[in-house]
Amino acid sequence: MLPIHTPSNPFALLMDPETVLQAIERSDRLGRLQSRICRPLDKPLIPRVAKEVIEFDRKVDAIRYRGE
């Protein structure tokens, strides 16, 4: 494996992304990392609210907006 000269300033690597990608592909340590794919749930669990609670909320909102 040929040694790669990396600049001391990490922002200088932004000017040569191809060299960075090549170094990542040759990295033994990165190759040994375990990986897994995490996916979000298809449907979020939204709790159902009782009709009484919804009606109470409507009454409170009506009073609040009327200024009572």
PDB file of C-alpha atoms in Angstrom:
ATOM      1  CA  MET A   1       0.000   0.000   0.000  1.00  0.00           C
ATOM      2  CA  LEU A   2       1.377   3.363  -0.970  1.00  0.00           C
ATOM      3  CA  PRO A   3       1.409   6.023   1.715  1.00  0.00           C
ATOM      4  CA  ILE A   4      -0.898   8.924   1.010  1.00  0.00           C
ATOM      5  CA  HIS A   5       0.163  12.418   1.936  1.00  0.00           C
ATOM      6  CA  THR A   6      -2.784  14.100   3.633  1.00  0.00           C
ATOM      7  CA  PRO A   7      -2.750  17.820   4.233  1.00  0.00           C
ATOM      8  CA  SER A   8      -2.604  18.999   7.828  1.00  0.00           C
ATOM      9  CA  ASN A   9      -5.621  21.202   7.168  1.00  0.00           C
ATOM     10  CA  PRO A  10      -8.731  18.978   6.834  1.00  0.00           C
ATOM     11  CA  PHE A  11     -10.478  21.677   4.797  1.00  0.00           C
ATOM     12  CA  ALA A  12      -7.835  21.245   2.113  1.00  0.00           C
ATOM     13  CA  LEU A  13      -9.277  17.757   1.507  1.00  0.00           C
ATOM     14  CA  LEU A  14     -12.408  19.434   0.179  1.00  0.00           C
ATOM     15  CA  MET A  15     -10.381  20.568  -2.803  1.00  0.00           C
ATOM     16  CA  ASP A  16      -9.570  16.965  -3.796  1.00  0.00           C
ATOM     17  CA  PRO A  17     -12.562  14.731  -2.991  1.00  0.00           C
ATOM     18  CA  GLU A  18     -11.404  12.006  -5.405  1.00  0.00           C
ATOM     19  CA  THR A  19      -8.304  11.369  -3.266  1.00  0.00           C
ATOM     20  CA  VAL A  20     -10.505  11.148  -0.182  1.00  0.00           C
ATOM     21  CA  LEU A  21     -12.832   8.611  -1.846  1.00  0.00           C
ATOM     22  CA  GLN A  22      -9.863   6.503  -2.964  1.00  0.00           C
ATOM     23  CA  ALA A  23      -8.445   6.510   0.571  1.00  0.00           C
ATOM     24  CA  ILE A  24     -11.834   5.427   1.963  1.00  0.00           C
ATOM     25  CA  GLU A  25     -12.040   2.543  -0.526  1.00  0.00           C
ATOM     26  CA  ARG A  26      -8.534   1.319   0.412  1.00  0.00           C
ATOM     27  CA  SER A  27      -9.056   1.616   4.169  1.00  0.00           C
ATOM     28  CA  ASP A  28      -8.853  -1.737   5.954  1.00  0.00           C
ATOM     29  CA  ARG A  29     -10.362  -0.313   9.127  1.00  0.00           C
ATOM     30  CA  LEU A  30     -13.416   0.999   7.287  1.00  0.00           C
ATOM     31  CA  GLY A  31     -13.781  -2.313   5.473  1.00  0.00           C
ATOM     32  CA  ARG A  32     -13.996  -4.179   8.793  1.00  0.00           C
ATOM     33  CA  LEU A  33     -16.799  -2.012  10.165  1.00  0.00           C
ATOM     34  CA  GLN A  34     -20.091  -3.749  10.666  1.00  0.00           C
ATOM     35  CA  SER A  35     -22.986  -2.040   8.983  1.00  0.00           C
ATOM     36  CA  ARG A  36     -26.723  -2.357   9.091  1.00  0.00           C
ATOM     37  CA  ILE A  37     -29.554  -0.653   7.300  1.00  0.00           C
ATOM     38  CA  CYS A  38     -32.028   1.123   9.559  1.00  0.00           C
ATOM     39  CA  ARG A  39     -35.370   2.105   8.129  1.00  0.00           C
ATOM     40  CA  PRO A  40     -38.064   4.194   9.784  1.00  0.00           C
ATOM     41  CA  LEU A  41     -41.361   2.607  10.584  1.00  0.00           C
ATOM     42  CA  ASP A  42     -43.789   2.564   7.699  1.00  0.00           C
ATOM     43  CA  LYS A  43     -46.600   4.030   9.775  1.00  0.00           C
ATOM     44  CA  PRO A  44     -46.059   6.070  12.921  1.00  0.00           C
ATOM     45  CA  LEU A  45     -48.152   5.027  15.861  1.00  0.00           C
ATOM     46  CA  ILE A  46     -50.543   7.894  16.516  1.00  0.00           C
ATOM     47  CA  PRO A  47     -52.688   7.309  19.566  1.00  0.00           C
ATOM     48  CA  ARG A  48     -56.425   7.566  19.083  1.00  0.00           C
ATOM     49  CA  VAL A  49     -58.216  10.169  21.164  1.00  0.00           C
ATOM     50  CA  ALA A  50     -61.626   9.563  22.661  1.00  0.00           C
ATOM     51  CA  LYS A  51     -64.517  11.582  21.222  1.00  0.00           C
ATOM     52  CA  GLU A  52     -65.103  13.142  24.657  1.00  0.00           C
ATOM     53  CA  VAL A  53     -61.575  14.539  24.716  1.00  0.00           C
ATOM     54  CA  ILE A  54     -61.963  15.991  21.222  1.00  0.00           C
ATOM     55  CA  GLU A  55     -65.258  17.642  22.170  1.00  0.00           C
ATOM     56  CA  PHE A  56     -63.735  19.067  25.363  1.00  0.00           C
ATOM     57  CA  ASP A  57     -60.828  20.513  23.369  1.00  0.00           C
ATOM     58  CA  ARG A  58     -63.256  22.158  20.946  1.00  0.00           C
ATOM     59  CA  LYS A  59     -65.165  23.758  23.811  1.00  0.00           C
ATOM     60  CA  VAL A  60     -61.979  25.050  25.425  1.00  0.00           C
ATOM     61  CA  ASP A  61     -60.765  26.460  22.114  1.00  0.00           C
ATOM     62  CA  ALA A  62     -64.138  28.131  21.510  1.00  0.00           C
ATOM     63  CA  ILE A  63     -64.038  29.801  24.942  1.00  0.00           C
ATOM     64  CA  ARG A  64     -60.424  30.866  24.504  1.00  0.00           C
ATOM     65  CA  TYR A  65     -61.007  32.487  21.122  1.00  0.00           C
ATOM     66  CA  ARG A  66     -64.175  34.266  22.255  1.00  0.00           C
ATOM     67  CA  GLY A  67     -62.172  35.887  25.023  1.00  0.00           C
ATOM     68  CA  GLU A  68     -64.141  34.446  27.926  1.00  0.00           C
TER      69      GLU A  68
END
